[in-house]
Amino acid sequence: MTNSTQATQLNTTSSNPPTSPLQRSDVEVYAQVILLVIICIGSVFGNAFVVGIVVFNNKLHKPTYYFIGSLASADFLVGAIYIPFYIVSSLAQKWYLSLAWCEWHAFFISLSLNASLMTLCLVSVDRFLAITDPLRYQTTLTTFRSALLLLVGWVHSIFWAVAPQIGWGEVIYDVKTSTCRPNWGAKGLVKRVYVLGLALFTFAIPVVCMVYCYMRIFFVARYQVKHIKKNSVNTSGSSAHGQRAMETKAMKTLLLVLGAFVASWLPYTVCSVAKMATKGSWELSSSALNAVLTITTLNGCVNPVIYAIRDQRFRNGMKRVLCPLASKDSQDFNSYLSTKGVTTNESIRQENVELGNINFAPEIPSHERNGLE
């Protein structure tokens, strides 16, 4: 679609009569806008809070938390730049600003969501290395290497987001959502190569990597729980209950991570793949497309909860920020590598198994980790 055609669409949409088939009911529009406002506030303040804790807390200046900070930064861009303009266009049911800004609006959502996916992938790799090879984790994933991985991830995201702006791929104005987006039904070999590359390198490969890493983490965690139970002197009562609780928490964390991701991205992915497979002939209604797009933005609001609030050190950091006097004596926060309570092999394994905590790096003696490899 040429710029002149898109500009005509923008002007035509601006004067759509109330009887337009694309016009949605006021109740539907207001319900969507209310949800978007909630998502926007949660994404902006939640992710800004996460970034602030990582930046200003020296005890969190570690690769794992750099990845979490990068993820929060990507989700912050969605809430701060993309969602506000999407709210305005949803209320007006037309795009008020220029075509050029509409295209750059599509750039920001593509950049933010691509960077979010890449960082989610890096988080899964970080956790995978930490729990499967804890002895070499700190020497394998150094600060420099983690920074390099983040840089590569962001450059990768910028490349795929900016490509349509420089002639590879296509961004079109969607009258059903009153926003611009990549054209998944683009015609022509060059444009379809871009669409296939975008689907493969920014979605399929990161997803496969995430699923593999988290499944390996879960199976290793299950083995550790069984190993603890088998070698523990007291396998009944409170000890057995604690082991079952850790295994349950591991499963809940895994399900939350993958469940939130799938719930947010699956509708958009299915629609995009269907449009690409049918070469643009298959279309959803305006209401369905807006619902799918709104659900996608929800992931940026949920991520701070899963990747930050469930982490003990982030909770301690938030307590210190919100209630500095109450958290003054917090032992966990004042010692990043606390040695309290980590005096036996069993407690080391238990800390390793607890997937609710992001840090899996405590070392296990080599003669005890042979069974994990």
Short mmCIF file of C-alpha atoms in Angstrom, two decimals:
data_model
loop_
_atom_site.label_atom_id
_atom_site.label_comp_id
_atom_site.label_asym_id
_atom_site.label_seq_id
_atom_site.Cartn_x
_atom_site.Cartn_y
_atom_site.Cartn_z
CA MET A 1 0.00 0.00 0.00
CA THR A 2 1.45 3.36 -1.00
CA ASN A 3 1.67 6.39 1.26
CA SER A 4 -0.92 8.25 -0.81
CA THR A 5 -3.38 5.36 -0.46
CA GLN A 6 -2.82 5.21 3.30
CA ALA A 7 -3.23 8.98 3.59
CA THR A 8 -6.54 8.69 1.74
CA GLN A 9 -7.60 5.97 4.16
CA LEU A 10 -6.73 8.19 7.09
CA ASN A 11 -8.79 11.06 5.71
CA THR A 12 -11.69 8.78 4.83
CA THR A 13 -11.67 7.17 8.25
CA SER A 14 -11.68 10.59 9.90
CA SER A 15 -15.11 11.27 8.48
CA ASN A 16 -16.69 7.84 8.87
CA PRO A 17 -20.44 8.24 9.43
CA PRO A 18 -22.07 6.60 12.48
CA THR A 19 -23.51 3.92 10.22
CA SER A 20 -20.07 2.75 9.13
CA PRO A 21 -19.69 -1.02 9.51
CA LEU A 22 -16.38 -0.33 11.25
CA GLN A 23 -17.99 1.87 13.88
CA ARG A 24 -18.10 0.14 17.26
CA SER A 25 -20.59 0.74 20.03
CA ASP A 26 -19.78 3.26 22.75
CA VAL A 27 -19.98 0.58 25.44
CA GLU A 28 -17.40 -1.56 23.66
CA VAL A 29 -15.07 1.37 23.05
CA TYR A 30 -15.26 2.65 26.63
CA ALA A 31 -14.72 -0.84 28.05
CA GLN A 32 -11.60 -1.24 25.90
CA VAL A 33 -10.31 2.21 26.84
CA ILE A 34 -10.79 1.58 30.57
CA LEU A 35 -8.85 -1.66 30.28
CA LEU A 36 -6.11 0.04 28.25
CA VAL A 37 -5.80 2.81 30.84
CA ILE A 38 -5.36 0.22 33.60
CA ILE A 39 -2.78 -1.66 31.53
CA CYS A 40 -1.00 1.61 30.71
CA ILE A 41 -0.76 2.68 34.36
CA GLY A 42 0.36 -0.78 35.45
CA SER A 43 2.94 -1.03 32.67
CA VAL A 44 4.41 2.45 33.22
CA PHE A 45 4.58 2.51 37.00
CA GLY A 46 5.23 -1.20 37.53
CA ASN A 47 8.09 -1.41 35.03
CA ALA A 48 9.54 1.98 36.03
CA PHE A 49 9.61 0.73 39.61
CA VAL A 50 11.42 -2.44 38.55
CA VAL A 51 14.01 -0.48 36.54
CA GLY A 52 14.51 1.91 39.45
CA ILE A 53 15.16 -0.92 41.91
CA VAL A 54 17.70 -2.54 39.57
CA VAL A 55 19.50 0.75 38.86
CA PHE A 56 19.68 2.13 42.39
CA ASN A 57 20.20 -1.10 44.32
CA ASN A 58 23.86 -2.08 43.94
CA LYS A 59 23.11 -5.53 45.32
CA LEU A 60 21.05 -6.26 42.19
CA HIS A 61 23.79 -5.32 39.73
CA LYS A 62 24.01 -8.89 38.46
CA PRO A 63 23.32 -10.40 35.00
CA THR A 64 20.00 -11.91 36.06
CA TYR A 65 18.63 -8.57 37.18
CA TYR A 66 20.04 -6.75 34.15
CA PHE A 67 17.82 -8.99 32.03
CA ILE A 68 14.85 -8.22 34.25
CA GLY A 69 15.61 -4.49 33.93
CA SER A 70 15.81 -4.78 30.14
CA LEU A 71 12.49 -6.61 30.04
CA ALA A 72 10.91 -3.90 32.19
CA SER A 73 12.36 -1.20 29.89
CA ALA A 74 10.81 -2.82 26.81
CA ASP A 75 7.45 -3.18 28.54
CA PHE A 76 7.72 0.43 29.76
CA LEU A 77 7.95 1.63 26.15
CA VAL A 78 4.70 -0.16 25.34
CA GLY A 79 2.92 1.53 28.22
CA ALA A 80 4.49 4.97 27.78
CA ILE A 81 4.47 5.37 23.98
CA TYR A 82 2.23 2.86 22.27
CA ILE A 83 -0.80 2.51 24.55
CA PRO A 84 -1.58 6.26 25.04
CA PHE A 85 -1.89 6.85 21.28
CA TYR A 86 -3.84 3.63 20.91
CA ILE A 87 -6.26 4.89 23.57
CA VAL A 88 -6.78 8.16 21.69
CA SER A 89 -7.34 6.43 18.35
CA SER A 90 -9.75 3.95 19.98
CA LEU A 91 -11.82 6.74 21.50
CA ALA A 92 -11.95 8.71 18.24
CA GLN A 93 -12.04 5.57 16.06
CA LYS A 94 -9.64 7.32 13.72
CA TRP A 95 -5.99 8.36 13.63
CA TYR A 96 -5.63 12.05 14.44
CA LEU A 97 -1.94 12.55 13.74
CA SER A 98 0.13 12.31 10.56
CA LEU A 99 0.71 9.17 8.52
CA ALA A 100 4.43 9.40 9.29
CA TRP A 101 3.77 9.24 13.04
CA CYS A 102 1.32 6.38 12.51
CA GLU A 103 4.14 4.42 10.86
CA TRP A 104 6.55 5.28 13.67
CA HIS A 105 3.87 4.30 16.15
CA ALA A 106 3.97 0.85 14.53
CA PHE A 107 7.77 0.96 14.83
CA PHE A 108 7.60 1.51 18.60
CA ILE A 109 5.19 -1.35 19.23
CA SER A 110 7.27 -3.65 17.04
CA LEU A 111 10.50 -2.58 18.79
CA SER A 112 9.04 -2.86 22.27
CA LEU A 113 7.39 -6.22 21.81
CA ASN A 114 10.34 -7.70 19.89
CA ALA A 115 12.72 -6.52 22.63
CA SER A 116 10.38 -7.91 25.26
CA LEU A 117 10.35 -11.33 23.57
CA MET A 118 14.13 -11.37 23.14
CA THR A 119 14.66 -10.45 26.78
CA LEU A 120 12.20 -13.12 27.92
CA CYS A 121 14.31 -15.55 25.92
CA LEU A 122 17.52 -14.30 27.58
CA VAL A 123 15.92 -14.63 31.02
CA SER A 124 15.06 -18.26 30.28
CA VAL A 125 18.64 -18.93 29.09
CA ASP A 126 20.04 -17.24 32.20
CA ARG A 127 17.90 -19.41 34.47
CA PHE A 128 18.73 -22.50 32.44
CA LEU A 129 22.49 -21.95 32.86
CA ALA A 130 22.15 -21.09 36.54
CA ILE A 131 20.25 -24.21 37.56
CA THR A 132 21.85 -26.77 35.22
CA ASP A 133 25.46 -25.65 35.68
CA PRO A 134 25.63 -23.59 38.89
CA LEU A 135 29.36 -24.17 39.42
CA ARG A 136 30.32 -22.40 36.20
CA TYR A 137 27.34 -20.03 35.98
CA GLN A 138 29.09 -16.92 37.30
CA THR A 139 32.12 -17.43 35.07
CA THR A 140 30.05 -18.33 32.01
CA LEU A 141 27.55 -15.47 32.15
CA THR A 142 29.69 -12.52 33.21
CA THR A 143 28.51 -8.92 33.37
CA PHE A 144 30.24 -8.15 30.07
CA ARG A 145 28.67 -11.13 28.29
CA SER A 146 25.22 -10.35 29.65
CA ALA A 147 25.56 -6.72 28.51
CA LEU A 148 26.68 -7.94 25.08
CA LEU A 149 23.68 -10.29 24.84
CA LEU A 150 21.34 -7.44 25.76
CA LEU A 151 22.94 -5.18 23.16
CA VAL A 152 22.58 -7.85 20.47
CA GLY A 153 18.96 -8.40 21.49
CA TRP A 154 18.07 -4.72 21.23
CA VAL A 155 19.93 -4.27 17.92
CA HIS A 156 18.10 -7.32 16.60
CA SER A 157 14.77 -5.81 17.69
CA ILE A 158 15.55 -2.40 16.21
CA PHE A 159 16.55 -3.98 12.89
CA TRP A 160 13.26 -5.83 12.42
CA ALA A 161 11.23 -2.84 13.60
CA VAL A 162 12.91 -0.26 11.38
CA ALA A 163 13.18 -2.43 8.23
CA PRO A 164 9.74 -1.36 6.84
CA GLN A 165 10.73 2.28 7.30
CA ILE A 166 13.65 1.82 4.93
CA GLY A 167 11.86 -0.20 2.27
CA TRP A 168 12.03 -3.84 3.38
CA GLY A 169 8.62 -5.05 4.45
CA GLU A 170 5.46 -3.00 4.68
CA VAL A 171 3.54 -1.07 7.31
CA ILE A 172 -0.13 -0.39 6.60
CA TYR A 173 -2.88 1.66 8.21
CA ASP A 174 -5.55 -0.63 9.66
CA VAL A 175 -8.95 1.08 9.59
CA LYS A 176 -10.34 -1.53 11.99
CA THR A 177 -7.98 -0.62 14.82
CA SER A 178 -7.21 2.96 13.65
CA THR A 179 -3.48 2.25 13.98
CA CYS A 180 -0.61 1.19 11.75
CA ARG A 181 0.85 -2.30 11.85
CA PRO A 182 3.10 -4.64 9.84
CA ASN A 183 1.30 -6.04 6.81
CA TRP A 184 1.21 -9.79 7.48
CA GLY A 185 -0.61 -10.33 4.20
CA ALA A 186 1.92 -8.43 2.09
CA LYS A 187 2.29 -9.48 -1.53
CA GLY A 188 5.57 -9.78 -3.39
CA LEU A 189 8.59 -11.96 -2.72
CA VAL A 190 10.70 -9.35 -0.90
CA LYS A 191 7.89 -8.30 1.43
CA ARG A 192 6.87 -11.88 2.17
CA VAL A 193 10.49 -12.77 3.00
CA TYR A 194 10.41 -9.98 5.59
CA VAL A 195 7.14 -11.29 7.05
CA LEU A 196 8.52 -14.84 7.27
CA GLY A 197 11.77 -13.59 8.81
CA LEU A 198 9.86 -11.48 11.33
CA ALA A 199 7.71 -14.47 12.36
CA LEU A 200 10.72 -16.81 12.56
CA PHE A 201 13.46 -14.71 14.18
CA THR A 202 11.42 -12.51 16.51
CA PHE A 203 8.79 -15.03 17.59
CA ALA A 204 9.26 -18.72 16.70
CA ILE A 205 12.92 -19.13 17.69
CA PRO A 206 12.63 -17.23 21.03
CA VAL A 207 9.50 -19.22 21.90
CA VAL A 208 11.13 -22.57 21.18
CA CYS A 209 14.17 -21.52 23.22
CA MET A 210 11.98 -20.45 26.15
CA VAL A 211 9.94 -23.65 26.15
CA TYR A 212 13.07 -25.81 26.02
CA CYS A 213 14.82 -23.93 28.84
CA TYR A 214 11.84 -23.87 31.17
CA MET A 215 11.05 -27.54 30.60
CA ARG A 216 14.66 -28.47 31.39
CA ILE A 217 14.56 -26.27 34.49
CA PHE A 218 11.39 -27.95 35.67
CA PHE A 219 12.69 -31.49 35.17
CA VAL A 220 15.97 -30.68 36.93
CA ALA A 221 13.99 -29.16 39.79
CA ARG A 222 11.84 -32.29 40.08
CA TYR A 223 14.98 -34.42 40.19
CA GLN A 224 16.45 -32.26 42.96
CA VAL A 225 13.28 -32.52 45.04
CA LYS A 226 13.29 -36.32 44.70
CA HIS A 227 17.01 -36.41 45.50
CA ILE A 228 16.44 -34.35 48.65
CA LYS A 229 13.60 -36.63 49.71
CA LYS A 230 15.63 -39.78 49.07
CA ASN A 231 18.73 -38.65 50.99
CA SER A 232 17.07 -36.70 53.76
CA VAL A 233 17.23 -38.18 57.25
CA ASN A 234 13.73 -36.97 57.99
CA THR A 235 11.48 -37.48 55.01
CA SER A 236 8.24 -37.18 56.91
CA GLY A 237 6.32 -34.41 58.60
CA SER A 238 7.41 -30.84 58.03
CA SER A 239 10.41 -31.80 55.86
CA ALA A 240 8.32 -33.75 53.36
CA HIS A 241 5.69 -31.01 53.42
CA GLY A 242 8.36 -28.41 52.65
CA GLN A 243 9.65 -30.46 49.73
CA ARG A 244 6.16 -30.80 48.27
CA ALA A 245 5.63 -27.07 48.73
CA MET A 246 8.84 -26.28 46.83
CA GLU A 247 7.88 -28.59 43.97
CA THR A 248 4.43 -26.98 43.82
CA LYS A 249 5.95 -23.51 43.76
CA ALA A 250 8.29 -24.56 40.96
CA MET A 251 5.37 -25.75 38.86
CA LYS A 252 3.32 -22.63 39.59
CA THR A 253 6.17 -20.36 38.53
CA LEU A 254 6.70 -22.29 35.32
CA LEU A 255 2.99 -22.24 34.52
CA LEU A 256 2.74 -18.52 35.30
CA VAL A 257 5.68 -17.66 33.05
CA LEU A 258 4.53 -19.71 30.08
CA GLY A 259 0.82 -19.19 30.73
CA ALA A 260 1.01 -15.39 30.77
CA PHE A 261 3.12 -15.40 27.63
CA VAL A 262 0.82 -17.77 25.75
CA ALA A 263 -2.35 -16.03 26.91
CA SER A 264 -1.06 -12.64 25.75
CA TRP A 265 0.52 -13.62 22.47
CA LEU A 266 -1.42 -16.62 21.18
CA PRO A 267 -4.46 -14.70 19.80
CA TYR A 268 -2.26 -12.20 17.93
CA THR A 269 -0.01 -14.99 16.65
CA VAL A 270 -2.91 -17.08 15.37
CA CYS A 271 -4.43 -14.08 13.58
CA SER A 272 -1.09 -13.07 12.06
CA VAL A 273 -0.25 -16.59 10.87
CA ALA A 274 -3.75 -17.04 9.42
CA LYS A 275 -3.49 -13.72 7.57
CA MET A 276 -0.05 -14.62 6.27
CA ALA A 277 -1.16 -18.10 5.17
CA THR A 278 -4.21 -16.75 3.32
CA LYS A 279 -2.20 -13.87 1.80
CA GLY A 280 -4.45 -11.30 3.43
CA SER A 281 -7.79 -12.71 2.28
CA TRP A 282 -8.85 -13.75 5.81
CA GLU A 283 -10.05 -10.88 8.00
CA LEU A 284 -11.32 -10.44 11.56
CA SER A 285 -13.97 -7.97 12.63
CA SER A 286 -13.02 -4.60 14.10
CA SER A 287 -14.08 -5.72 17.58
CA ALA A 288 -12.05 -8.92 17.41
CA LEU A 289 -8.92 -7.17 16.14
CA ASN A 290 -9.07 -4.54 18.89
CA ALA A 291 -9.57 -7.26 21.50
CA VAL A 292 -6.55 -9.19 20.20
CA LEU A 293 -4.37 -6.08 20.18
CA THR A 294 -5.46 -5.12 23.70
CA ILE A 295 -4.70 -8.60 25.05
CA THR A 296 -1.21 -8.40 23.55
CA THR A 297 -0.41 -5.22 25.51
CA LEU A 298 -1.46 -6.97 28.73
CA ASN A 299 1.80 -8.93 28.84
CA GLY A 300 3.79 -5.81 29.69
CA CYS A 301 1.61 -5.24 32.76
CA VAL A 302 1.89 -8.83 33.98
CA ASN A 303 5.64 -9.29 33.55
CA PRO A 304 6.64 -7.13 36.56
CA VAL A 305 4.52 -9.39 38.78
CA ILE A 306 6.01 -12.64 37.50
CA TYR A 307 9.64 -11.62 37.12
CA ALA A 308 9.99 -9.15 39.97
CA ILE A 309 7.39 -9.43 42.72
CA ARG A 310 7.84 -13.22 42.97
CA ASP A 311 11.55 -12.70 43.51
CA GLN A 312 12.47 -12.41 47.19
CA ARG A 313 15.15 -9.76 46.66
CA PHE A 314 12.80 -7.56 44.65
CA ARG A 315 10.20 -7.86 47.38
CA ASN A 316 12.79 -6.81 49.93
CA GLY A 317 13.85 -3.95 47.66
CA MET A 318 10.28 -2.74 47.33
CA LYS A 319 9.77 -2.95 51.08
CA ARG A 320 12.87 -0.85 51.59
CA VAL A 321 11.63 1.78 49.11
CA LEU A 322 8.04 1.86 50.35
CA CYS A 323 8.72 1.27 54.07
CA PRO A 324 12.38 2.12 54.71
CA LEU A 325 12.08 2.01 58.51
CA ALA A 326 10.23 -1.30 58.60
CA SER A 327 12.79 -3.03 56.39
CA LYS A 328 15.86 -1.64 58.11
CA ASP A 329 16.74 -4.95 59.73
CA SER A 330 16.06 -7.11 56.67
CA GLN A 331 18.83 -9.73 56.57
CA ASP A 332 18.06 -10.85 53.02
CA PHE A 333 18.23 -7.37 51.52
CA ASN A 334 21.42 -6.35 53.31
CA SER A 335 23.29 -9.37 52.01
CA TYR A 336 23.02 -10.27 48.32
CA LEU A 337 24.82 -13.57 48.81
CA SER A 338 23.50 -14.34 52.27
CA THR A 339 25.16 -17.24 54.02
CA LYS A 340 22.48 -17.53 56.68
CA GLY A 341 20.65 -20.81 56.41
CA VAL A 342 22.89 -22.14 53.62
CA THR A 343 25.15 -24.31 55.75
CA THR A 344 24.15 -27.77 54.60
CA ASN A 345 24.00 -29.55 51.27
CA GLU A 346 20.28 -30.08 51.70
CA SER A 347 19.56 -26.36 52.19
CA ILE A 348 21.68 -25.57 49.12
CA ARG A 349 19.62 -27.94 47.03
CA GLN A 350 16.39 -26.53 48.42
CA GLU A 351 17.40 -23.00 47.46
CA ASN A 352 18.30 -24.28 44.00
CA VAL A 353 14.87 -25.87 43.57
CA GLU A 354 12.82 -22.84 44.57
CA LEU A 355 11.98 -21.48 41.13
CA GLY A 356 9.95 -18.65 42.63
CA ASN A 357 13.31 -16.99 43.30
CA ILE A 358 15.08 -15.84 40.15
CA ASN A 359 18.60 -16.48 41.42
CA PHE A 360 19.58 -20.16 41.03
CA ALA A 361 23.34 -19.72 41.41
CA PRO A 362 24.34 -21.31 44.75
CA GLU A 363 27.04 -23.86 44.12
CA ILE A 364 26.60 -27.61 44.57
CA PRO A 365 29.67 -29.79 45.12
CA SER A 366 30.73 -31.58 41.96
CA HIS A 367 30.29 -35.07 43.43
CA GLU A 368 26.61 -34.25 44.16
CA ARG A 369 25.71 -32.69 40.83
CA ASN A 370 26.86 -35.64 38.68
CA GLY A 371 23.34 -36.94 38.66
CA LEU A 372 22.03 -33.68 37.20
CA GLU A 373 24.11 -33.85 34.06
#
